[in-house]
GROMACS .gro file of C-alpha atoms in nm:
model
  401
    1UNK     CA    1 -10.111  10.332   4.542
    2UNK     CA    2  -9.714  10.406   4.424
    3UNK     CA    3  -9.653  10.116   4.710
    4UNK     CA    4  -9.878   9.891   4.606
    5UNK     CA    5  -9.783   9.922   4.238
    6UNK     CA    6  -9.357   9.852   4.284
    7UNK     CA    7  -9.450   9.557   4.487
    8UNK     CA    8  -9.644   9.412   4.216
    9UNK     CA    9  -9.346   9.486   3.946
   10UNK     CA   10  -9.109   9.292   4.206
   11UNK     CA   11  -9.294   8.985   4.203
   12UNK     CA   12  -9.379   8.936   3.836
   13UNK     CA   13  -9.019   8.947   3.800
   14UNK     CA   14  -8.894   8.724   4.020
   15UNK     CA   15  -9.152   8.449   3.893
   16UNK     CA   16  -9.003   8.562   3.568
   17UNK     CA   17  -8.651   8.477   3.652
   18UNK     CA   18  -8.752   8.154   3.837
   19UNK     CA   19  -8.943   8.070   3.548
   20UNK     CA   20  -8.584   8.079   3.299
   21UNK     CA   21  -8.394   7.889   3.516
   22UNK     CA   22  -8.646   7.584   3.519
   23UNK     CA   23  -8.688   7.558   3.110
   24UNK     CA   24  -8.331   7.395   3.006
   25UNK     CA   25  -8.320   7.351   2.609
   26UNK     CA   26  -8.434   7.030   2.523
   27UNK     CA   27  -8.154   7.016   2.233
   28UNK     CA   28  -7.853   7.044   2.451
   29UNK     CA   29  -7.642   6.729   2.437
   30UNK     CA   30  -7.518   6.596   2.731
   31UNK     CA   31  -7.119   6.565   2.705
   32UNK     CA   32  -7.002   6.237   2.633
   33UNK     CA   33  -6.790   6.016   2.782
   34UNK     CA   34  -6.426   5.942   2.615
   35UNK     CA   35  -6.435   5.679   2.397
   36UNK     CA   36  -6.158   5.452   2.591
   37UNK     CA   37  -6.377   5.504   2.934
   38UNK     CA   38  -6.545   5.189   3.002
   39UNK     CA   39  -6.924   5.223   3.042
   40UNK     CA   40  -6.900   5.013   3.374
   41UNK     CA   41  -6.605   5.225   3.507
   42UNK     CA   42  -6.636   5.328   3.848
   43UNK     CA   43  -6.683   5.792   3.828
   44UNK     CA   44  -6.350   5.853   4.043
   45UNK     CA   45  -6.170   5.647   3.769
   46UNK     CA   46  -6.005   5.979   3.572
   47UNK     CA   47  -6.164   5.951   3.236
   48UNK     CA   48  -5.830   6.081   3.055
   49UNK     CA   49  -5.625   5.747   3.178
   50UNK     CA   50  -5.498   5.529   2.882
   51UNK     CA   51  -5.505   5.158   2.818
   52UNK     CA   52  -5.228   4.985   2.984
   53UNK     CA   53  -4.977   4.861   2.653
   54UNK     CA   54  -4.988   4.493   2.591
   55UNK     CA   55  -4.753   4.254   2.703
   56UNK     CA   56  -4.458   4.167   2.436
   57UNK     CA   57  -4.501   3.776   2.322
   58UNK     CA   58  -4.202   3.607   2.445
   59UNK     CA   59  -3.928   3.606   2.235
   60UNK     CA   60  -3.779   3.231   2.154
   61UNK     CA   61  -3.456   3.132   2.320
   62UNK     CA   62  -3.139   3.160   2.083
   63UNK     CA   63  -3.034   2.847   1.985
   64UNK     CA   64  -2.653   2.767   2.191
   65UNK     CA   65  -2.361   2.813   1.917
   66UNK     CA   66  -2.270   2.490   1.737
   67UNK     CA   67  -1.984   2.291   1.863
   68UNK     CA   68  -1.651   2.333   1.647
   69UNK     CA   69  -1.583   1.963   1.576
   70UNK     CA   70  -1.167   2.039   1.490
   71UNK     CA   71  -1.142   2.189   1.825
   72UNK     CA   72  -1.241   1.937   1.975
   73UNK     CA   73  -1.077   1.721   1.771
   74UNK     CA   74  -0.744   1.943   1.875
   75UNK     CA   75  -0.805   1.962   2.203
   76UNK     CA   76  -0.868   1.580   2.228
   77UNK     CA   77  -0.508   1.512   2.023
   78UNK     CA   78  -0.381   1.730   2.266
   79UNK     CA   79  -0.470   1.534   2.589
   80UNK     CA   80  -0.334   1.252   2.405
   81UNK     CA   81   0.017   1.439   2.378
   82UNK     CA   82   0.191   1.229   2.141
   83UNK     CA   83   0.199   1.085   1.799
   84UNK     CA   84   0.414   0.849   1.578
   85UNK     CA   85   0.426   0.800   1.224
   86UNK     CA   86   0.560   0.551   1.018
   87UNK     CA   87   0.668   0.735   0.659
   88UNK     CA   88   0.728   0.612   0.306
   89UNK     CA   89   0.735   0.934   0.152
   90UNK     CA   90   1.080   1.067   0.137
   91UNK     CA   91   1.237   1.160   0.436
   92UNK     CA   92   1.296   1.527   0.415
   93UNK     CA   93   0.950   1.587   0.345
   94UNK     CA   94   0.888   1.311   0.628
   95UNK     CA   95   1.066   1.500   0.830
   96UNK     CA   96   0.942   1.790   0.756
   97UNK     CA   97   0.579   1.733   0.797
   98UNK     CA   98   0.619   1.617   1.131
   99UNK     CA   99   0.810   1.902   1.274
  100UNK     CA  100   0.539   2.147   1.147
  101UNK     CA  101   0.274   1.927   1.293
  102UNK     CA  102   0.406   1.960   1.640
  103UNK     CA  103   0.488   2.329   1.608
  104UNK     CA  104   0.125   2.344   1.533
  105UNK     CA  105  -0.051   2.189   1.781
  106UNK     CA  106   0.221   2.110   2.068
  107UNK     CA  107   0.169   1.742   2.008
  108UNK     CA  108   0.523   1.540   2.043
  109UNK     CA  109   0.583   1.335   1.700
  110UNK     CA  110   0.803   1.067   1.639
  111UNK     CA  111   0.896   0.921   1.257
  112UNK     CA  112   1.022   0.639   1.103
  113UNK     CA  113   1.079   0.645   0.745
  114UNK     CA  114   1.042   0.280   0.578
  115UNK     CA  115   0.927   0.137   0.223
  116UNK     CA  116   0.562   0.021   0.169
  117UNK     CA  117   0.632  -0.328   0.187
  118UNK     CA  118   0.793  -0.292   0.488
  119UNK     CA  119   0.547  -0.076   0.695
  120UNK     CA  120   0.295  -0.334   0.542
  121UNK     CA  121   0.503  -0.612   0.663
  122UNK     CA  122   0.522  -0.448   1.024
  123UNK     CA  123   0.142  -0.380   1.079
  124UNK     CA  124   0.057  -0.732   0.952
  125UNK     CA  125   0.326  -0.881   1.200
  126UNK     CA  126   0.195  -0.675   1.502
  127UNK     CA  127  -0.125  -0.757   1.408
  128UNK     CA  128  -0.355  -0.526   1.557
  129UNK     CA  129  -0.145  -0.363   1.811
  130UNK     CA  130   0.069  -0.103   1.581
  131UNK     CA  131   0.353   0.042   1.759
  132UNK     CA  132   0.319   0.380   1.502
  133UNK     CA  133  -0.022   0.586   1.504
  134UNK     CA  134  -0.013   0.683   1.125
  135UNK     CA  135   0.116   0.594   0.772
  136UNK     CA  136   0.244   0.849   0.574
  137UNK     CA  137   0.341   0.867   0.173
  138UNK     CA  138   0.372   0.575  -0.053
  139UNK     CA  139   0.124   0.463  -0.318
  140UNK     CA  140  -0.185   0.292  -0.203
  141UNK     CA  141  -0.141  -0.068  -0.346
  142UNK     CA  142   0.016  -0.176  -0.037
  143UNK     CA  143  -0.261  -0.010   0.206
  144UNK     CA  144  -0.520  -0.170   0.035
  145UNK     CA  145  -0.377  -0.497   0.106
  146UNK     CA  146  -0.375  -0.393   0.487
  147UNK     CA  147  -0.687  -0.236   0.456
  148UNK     CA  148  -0.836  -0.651   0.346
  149UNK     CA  149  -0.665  -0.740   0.633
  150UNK     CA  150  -0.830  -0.517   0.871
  151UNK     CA  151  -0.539  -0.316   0.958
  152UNK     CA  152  -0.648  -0.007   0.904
  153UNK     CA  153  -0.898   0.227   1.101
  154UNK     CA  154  -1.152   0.401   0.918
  155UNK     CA  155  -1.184   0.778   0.919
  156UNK     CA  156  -1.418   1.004   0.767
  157UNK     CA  157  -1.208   1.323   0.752
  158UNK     CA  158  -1.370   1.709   0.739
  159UNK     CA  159  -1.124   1.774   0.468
  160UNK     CA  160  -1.192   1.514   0.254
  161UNK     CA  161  -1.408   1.764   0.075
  162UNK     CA  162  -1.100   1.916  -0.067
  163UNK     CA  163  -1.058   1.599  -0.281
  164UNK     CA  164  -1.021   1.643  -0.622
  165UNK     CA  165  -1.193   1.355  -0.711
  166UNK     CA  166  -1.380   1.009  -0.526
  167UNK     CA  167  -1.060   0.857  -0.686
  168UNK     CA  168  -0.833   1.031  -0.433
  169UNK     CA  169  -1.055   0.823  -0.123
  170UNK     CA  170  -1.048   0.475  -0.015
  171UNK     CA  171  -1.448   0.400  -0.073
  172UNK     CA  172  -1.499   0.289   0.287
  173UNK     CA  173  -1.276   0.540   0.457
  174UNK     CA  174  -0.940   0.351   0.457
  175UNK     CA  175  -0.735   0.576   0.377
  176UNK     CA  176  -0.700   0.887   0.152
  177UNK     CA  177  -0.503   1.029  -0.092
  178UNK     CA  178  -0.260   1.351  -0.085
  179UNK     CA  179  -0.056   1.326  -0.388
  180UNK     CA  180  -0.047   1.198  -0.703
  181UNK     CA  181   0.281   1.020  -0.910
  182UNK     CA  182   0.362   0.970  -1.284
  183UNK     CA  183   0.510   0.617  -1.350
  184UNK     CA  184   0.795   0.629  -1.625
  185UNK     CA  185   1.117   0.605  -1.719
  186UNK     CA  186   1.484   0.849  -1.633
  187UNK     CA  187   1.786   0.773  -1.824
  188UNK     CA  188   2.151   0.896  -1.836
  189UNK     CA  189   2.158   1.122  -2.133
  190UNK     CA  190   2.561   1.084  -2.138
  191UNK     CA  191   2.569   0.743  -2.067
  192UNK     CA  192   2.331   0.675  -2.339
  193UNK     CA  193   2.547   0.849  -2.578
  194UNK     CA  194   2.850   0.682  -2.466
  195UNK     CA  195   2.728   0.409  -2.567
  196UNK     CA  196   2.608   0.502  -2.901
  197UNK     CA  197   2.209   0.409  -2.746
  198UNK     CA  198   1.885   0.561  -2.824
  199UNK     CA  199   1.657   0.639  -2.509
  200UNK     CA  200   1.389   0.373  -2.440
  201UNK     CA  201   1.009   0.528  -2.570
  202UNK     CA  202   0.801   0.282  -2.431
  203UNK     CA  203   0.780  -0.032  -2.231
  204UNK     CA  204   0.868  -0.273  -2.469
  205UNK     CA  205   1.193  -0.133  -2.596
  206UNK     CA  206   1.345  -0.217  -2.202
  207UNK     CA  207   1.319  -0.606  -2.298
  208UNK     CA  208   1.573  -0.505  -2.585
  209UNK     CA  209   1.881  -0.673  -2.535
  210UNK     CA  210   2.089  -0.324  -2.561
  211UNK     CA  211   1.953  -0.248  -2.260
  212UNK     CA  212   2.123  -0.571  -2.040
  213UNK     CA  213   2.228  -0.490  -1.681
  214UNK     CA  214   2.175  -0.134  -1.719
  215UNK     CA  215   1.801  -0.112  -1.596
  216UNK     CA  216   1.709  -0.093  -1.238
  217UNK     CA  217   1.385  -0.141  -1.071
  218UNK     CA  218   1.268  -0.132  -0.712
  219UNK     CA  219   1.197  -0.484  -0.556
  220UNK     CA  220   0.841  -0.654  -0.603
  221UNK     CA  221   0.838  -0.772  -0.206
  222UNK     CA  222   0.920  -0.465  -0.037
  223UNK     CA  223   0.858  -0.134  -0.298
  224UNK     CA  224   0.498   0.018  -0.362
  225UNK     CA  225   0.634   0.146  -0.670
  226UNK     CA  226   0.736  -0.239  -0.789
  227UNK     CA  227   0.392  -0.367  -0.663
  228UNK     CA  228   0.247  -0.107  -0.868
  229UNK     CA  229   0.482  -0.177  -1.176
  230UNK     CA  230   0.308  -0.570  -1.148
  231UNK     CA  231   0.004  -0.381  -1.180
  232UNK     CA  232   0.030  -0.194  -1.487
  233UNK     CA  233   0.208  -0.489  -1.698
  234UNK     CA  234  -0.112  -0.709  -1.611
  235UNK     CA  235  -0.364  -0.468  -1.676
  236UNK     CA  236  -0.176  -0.327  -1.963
  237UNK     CA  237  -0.124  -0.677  -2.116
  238UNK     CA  238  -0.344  -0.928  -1.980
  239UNK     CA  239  -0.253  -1.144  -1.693
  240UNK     CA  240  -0.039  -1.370  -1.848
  241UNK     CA  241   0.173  -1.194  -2.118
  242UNK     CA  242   0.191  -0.941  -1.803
  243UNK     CA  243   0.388  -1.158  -1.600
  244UNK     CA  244   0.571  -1.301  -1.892
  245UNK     CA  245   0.698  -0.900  -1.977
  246UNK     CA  246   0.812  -0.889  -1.657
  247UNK     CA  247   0.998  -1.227  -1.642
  248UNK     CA  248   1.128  -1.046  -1.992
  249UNK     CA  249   1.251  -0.744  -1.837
  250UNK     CA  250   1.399  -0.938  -1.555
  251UNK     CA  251   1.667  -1.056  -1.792
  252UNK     CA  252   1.772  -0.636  -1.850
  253UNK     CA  253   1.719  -0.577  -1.470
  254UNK     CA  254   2.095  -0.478  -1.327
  255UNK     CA  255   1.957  -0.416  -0.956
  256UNK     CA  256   1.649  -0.436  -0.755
  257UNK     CA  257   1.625  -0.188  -0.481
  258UNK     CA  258   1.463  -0.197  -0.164
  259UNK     CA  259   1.281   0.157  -0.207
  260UNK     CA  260   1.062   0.274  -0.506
  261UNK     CA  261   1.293   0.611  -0.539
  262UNK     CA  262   1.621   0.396  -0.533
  263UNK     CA  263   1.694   0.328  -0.915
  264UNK     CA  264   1.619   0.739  -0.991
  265UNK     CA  265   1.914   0.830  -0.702
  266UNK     CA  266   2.150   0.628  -0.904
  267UNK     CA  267   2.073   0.773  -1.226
  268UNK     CA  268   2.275   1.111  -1.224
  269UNK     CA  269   2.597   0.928  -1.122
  270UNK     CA  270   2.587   0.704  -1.426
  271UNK     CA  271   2.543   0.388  -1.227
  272UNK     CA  272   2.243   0.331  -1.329
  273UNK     CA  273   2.166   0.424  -1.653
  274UNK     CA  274   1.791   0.350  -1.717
  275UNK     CA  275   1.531   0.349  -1.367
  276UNK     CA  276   1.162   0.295  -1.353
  277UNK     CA  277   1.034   0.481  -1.105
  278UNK     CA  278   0.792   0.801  -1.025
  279UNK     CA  279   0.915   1.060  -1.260
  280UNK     CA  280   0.869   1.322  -0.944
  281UNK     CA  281   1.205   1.180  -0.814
  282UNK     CA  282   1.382   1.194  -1.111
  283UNK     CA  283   1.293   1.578  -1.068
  284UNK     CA  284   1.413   1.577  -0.735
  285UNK     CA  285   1.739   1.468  -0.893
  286UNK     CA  286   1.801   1.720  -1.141
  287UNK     CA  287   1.646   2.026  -0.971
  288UNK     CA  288   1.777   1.982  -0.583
  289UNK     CA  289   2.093   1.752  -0.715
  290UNK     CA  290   2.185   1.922  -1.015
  291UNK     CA  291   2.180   1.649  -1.207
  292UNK     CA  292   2.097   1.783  -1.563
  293UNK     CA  293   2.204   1.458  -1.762
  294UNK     CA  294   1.908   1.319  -1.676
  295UNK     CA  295   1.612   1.297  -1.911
  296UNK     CA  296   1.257   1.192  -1.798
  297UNK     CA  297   1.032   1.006  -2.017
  298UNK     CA  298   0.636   0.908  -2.024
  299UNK     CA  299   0.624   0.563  -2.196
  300UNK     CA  300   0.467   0.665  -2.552
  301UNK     CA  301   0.177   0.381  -2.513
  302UNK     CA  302   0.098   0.458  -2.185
  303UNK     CA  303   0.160   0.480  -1.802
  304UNK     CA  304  -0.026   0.459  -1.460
  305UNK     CA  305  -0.002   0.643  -1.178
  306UNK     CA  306  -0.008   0.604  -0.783
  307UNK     CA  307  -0.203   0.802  -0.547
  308UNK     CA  308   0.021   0.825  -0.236
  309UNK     CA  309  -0.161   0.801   0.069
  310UNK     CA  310  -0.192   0.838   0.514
  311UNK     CA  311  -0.426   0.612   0.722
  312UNK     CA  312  -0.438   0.513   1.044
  313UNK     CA  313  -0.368   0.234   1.199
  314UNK     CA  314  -0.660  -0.029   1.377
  315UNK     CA  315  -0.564  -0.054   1.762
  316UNK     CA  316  -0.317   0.253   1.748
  317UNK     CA  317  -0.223   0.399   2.117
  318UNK     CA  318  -0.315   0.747   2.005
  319UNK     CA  319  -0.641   0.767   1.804
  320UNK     CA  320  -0.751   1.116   1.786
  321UNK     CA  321  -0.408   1.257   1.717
  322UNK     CA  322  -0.421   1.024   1.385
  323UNK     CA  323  -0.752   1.172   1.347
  324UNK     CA  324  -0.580   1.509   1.352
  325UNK     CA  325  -0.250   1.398   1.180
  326UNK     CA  326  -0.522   1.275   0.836
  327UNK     CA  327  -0.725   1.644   0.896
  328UNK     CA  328  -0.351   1.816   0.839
  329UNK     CA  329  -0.215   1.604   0.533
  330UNK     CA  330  -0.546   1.684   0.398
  331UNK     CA  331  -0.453   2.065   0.429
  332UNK     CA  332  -0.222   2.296   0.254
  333UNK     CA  333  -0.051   2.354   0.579
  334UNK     CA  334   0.142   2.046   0.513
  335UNK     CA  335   0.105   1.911   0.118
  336UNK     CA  336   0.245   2.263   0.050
  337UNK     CA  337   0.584   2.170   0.223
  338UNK     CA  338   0.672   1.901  -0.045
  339UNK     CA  339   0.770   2.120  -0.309
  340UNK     CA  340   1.008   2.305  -0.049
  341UNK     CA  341   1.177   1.981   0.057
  342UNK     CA  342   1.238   1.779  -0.235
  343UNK     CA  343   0.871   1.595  -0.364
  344UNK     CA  344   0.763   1.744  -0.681
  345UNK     CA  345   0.410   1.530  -0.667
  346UNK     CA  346   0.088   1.655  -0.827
  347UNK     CA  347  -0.118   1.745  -0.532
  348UNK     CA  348  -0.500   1.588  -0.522
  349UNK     CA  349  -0.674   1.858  -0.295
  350UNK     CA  350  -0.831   2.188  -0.448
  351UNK     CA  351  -0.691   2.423  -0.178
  352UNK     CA  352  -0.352   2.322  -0.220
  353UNK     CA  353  -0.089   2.540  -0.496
  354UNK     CA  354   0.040   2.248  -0.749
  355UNK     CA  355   0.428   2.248  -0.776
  356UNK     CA  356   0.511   2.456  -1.089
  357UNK     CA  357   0.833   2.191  -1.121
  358UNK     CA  358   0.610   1.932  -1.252
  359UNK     CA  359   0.434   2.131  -1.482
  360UNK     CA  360   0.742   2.233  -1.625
  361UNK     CA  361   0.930   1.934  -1.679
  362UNK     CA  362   0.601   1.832  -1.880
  363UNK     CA  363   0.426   1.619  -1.645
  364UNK     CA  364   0.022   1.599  -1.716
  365UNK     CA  365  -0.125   1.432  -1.373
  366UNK     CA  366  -0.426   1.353  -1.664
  367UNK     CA  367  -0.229   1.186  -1.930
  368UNK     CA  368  -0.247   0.841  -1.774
  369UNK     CA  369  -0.418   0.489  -1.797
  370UNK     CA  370  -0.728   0.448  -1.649
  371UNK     CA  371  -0.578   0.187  -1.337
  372UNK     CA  372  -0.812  -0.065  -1.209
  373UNK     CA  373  -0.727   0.042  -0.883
  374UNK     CA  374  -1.025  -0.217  -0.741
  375UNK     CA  375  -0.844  -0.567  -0.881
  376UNK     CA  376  -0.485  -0.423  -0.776
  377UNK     CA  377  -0.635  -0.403  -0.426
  378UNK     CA  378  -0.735  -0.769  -0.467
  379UNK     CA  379  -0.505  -0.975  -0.645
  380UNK     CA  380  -0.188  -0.764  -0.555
  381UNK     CA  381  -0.055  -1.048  -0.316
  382UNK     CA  382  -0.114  -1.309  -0.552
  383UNK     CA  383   0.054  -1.161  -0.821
  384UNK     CA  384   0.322  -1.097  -0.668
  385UNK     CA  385   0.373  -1.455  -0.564
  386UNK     CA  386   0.314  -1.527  -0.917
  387UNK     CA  387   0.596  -1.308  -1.029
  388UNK     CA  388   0.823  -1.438  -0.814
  389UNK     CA  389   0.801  -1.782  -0.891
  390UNK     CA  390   0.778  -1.738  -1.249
  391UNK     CA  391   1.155  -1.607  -1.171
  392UNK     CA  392   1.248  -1.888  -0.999
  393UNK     CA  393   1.177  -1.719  -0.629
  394UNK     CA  394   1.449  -1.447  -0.752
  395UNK     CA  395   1.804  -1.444  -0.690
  396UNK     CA  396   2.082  -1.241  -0.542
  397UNK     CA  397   1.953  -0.918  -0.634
  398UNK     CA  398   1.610  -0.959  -0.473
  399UNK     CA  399   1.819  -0.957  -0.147
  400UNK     CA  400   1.789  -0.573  -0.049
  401UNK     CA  401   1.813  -0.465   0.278
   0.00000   0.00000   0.00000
């Protein structure tokens, strides 16, 4: 009976036990998937891998550097090797100029120093095939005739945009400017006095007859400075009472001399006692001469002005060195060495430190006419035929050489 009863007990549980395991909770979530597992994902995938990162958008190529236009423009001069200017500035600053320039740049440079009117005669005579590269100095009335002519190779320089003013540029490129000049009068303070004479004020008083054979005054056919003389009488006048002051003056007029800064080296000796001419030489000749009896004086009614000038030459054997000659008289590198030997000029570019001489002599670069700088360029040559043969074609002292 005991037996039968244990055996009993056994089995009920046992189906008890199998009964447990077969009745899972209903409620039990099944565990979930991560969220980055694709649904479609093969099961021996790991489930814990992450996404492979995105590739980077490509990144735009930097653009190459720019090309330096002055070294090329250097390295171009300096394949050429050579360079020759023809000057009408004065010569130590001529000289000067064109030693720094080769120092700078290793380029071999030649000079010739001559008056406007003769580098103007020159180009026109070679006509197209210049034996110089560059013109240096000098007012502009005699490169605008040469510029008419077609002479002259246009160049639109990088440093042009140091100009103080459209003024300071020939409007197609011509040439361009790198000084400016006062137009006036120096006299002999002791000579004056000697002879019991006031000082002349202003343009009329030289056709005084006190002042007979004791003015001088550059020559119309080969000075700038003369040609630009012509200039100011006609616009200051009228055309002809112009030419009829200067047949005037021509009766006072001692000497005629080939350059525009001849009368003012003759002043501090006494031989000449009154020169027209740029007021900047007359400074030459009392601060680097010692010259201190000479006075300077702005004509009280009013005066012009030049703007002195470098171009290059049409046709010249050595075209980017002139391209790099007009880059460095545009620059302080070389307007700077005026002051140092000799030219006392108001300088026309912004970057540039003005000569204190001028200032102090009482020189104002704005206290001038306004000069028609348009009609000099075209009538120039016919006025100064028209001077000339209102004096008869000019004597003896028209002969300069």
């Amino acid at each position: 009976m005991k037996k039968a009863l244990a055996i009993l007990l056994t089995t009920v549980m046992v189906l008890g036990l199998l009964a447990g395991c077969g009745n899972k909770p209903a409620d039990t979530p099944a565990p979930a998937k991560p969220a980055t597992q694709p649904a479609t994902e093969p099961a021996t995938e790991p489930a814990t891998e992450p996404e492979a990162p995105a590739e980077p958008a490509e990144q735009p190529a930097e653009p190459a550097p720019a090309a330096d236009p002055m070294a090329e423009l250097v390295a171009a001069a300096q394949a050429e090797g050579e360079l020759v200017v023809y000057g009408s500035c004065e010569e130590e600053y001529l000289a000067a100029a064109c030693e720094h320039f080769e120092e700078l740049y290793g380029i071999k440079t030649t000079f010739q120093r001559l008056s406007t009117g003769e580098v103007q005669a020159k180009i026109e005579e070679e006509n197209g095939n210049p034996s110089a590269d560059v013109w240096f100095g000098g007012t502009t009335d005699p490169y605008n005739v040469v510029a008419a002519e077609g002479l002259l190779m246009p160049y639109e320089a990088i440093n042009a945009s140091h100009l103080l003013g459209d003024q300071y540029k020939d409007a197609d490129s011509n040439w361009h400017g790198i000084y400016k000049g006062i137009l006036g009068f120096m006299v002999n303070r002791d000579e004056l006095a000697r002879m019991n004479l006031e000082a002349p004020q202003d343009w009329a008083d030289l056709t005084k007859p006190e002042y007979k054979d004791l003015i001088w005054l550059s020559n119309y056919n080969t000075a700038g400075t003369a040609k630009l003389v012509i200039n100011t009488m006609i616009q200051k006048y009228g055309h002809d009472e112009g030419i009829q002051y200067l047949v005037d003056l021509d009766k006072n007029i001692e000497v005629y001399t080939k350059s525009g800064s001849g009368p003012s080296k003759n002043v501090g000796t006494g031989e000449c006692v009154v020169g027209i001419g740029f007021l900047h030489d007359g400074i030459t000749q009392i601060v680097d001469n010692g010259y201190e009896n000479i006075d300077l004086i702005i004509p009280s009614s009013g005066t012009s002005f030049e703007i002195g000038a470098t171009a290059i030459f049409k046709g010249c054997a050595h075209p980017n060195a002139a391209k790099l000659w007009v880059e460095y008289a545009l620059s302080p590198e070389c307007v700077e060495l005026a002051d140092d030997n000799g030219s006392y000029q108001f300088l026309v570019i912004d970057n540039a430190t003005q000569p204190a001489q001028a200032a102090e002599f009482g020189l104002d670069p704005e206290n001038v006419m306004d000069y028609d700088f348009e009609d000099a360029k075209n009538n120039i040559t016919t006025y100064i035929e028209e001077v000339m043969a209102a004096l008869g074609g000019g004597d003896d002292r028209f002969q300069t050489e």
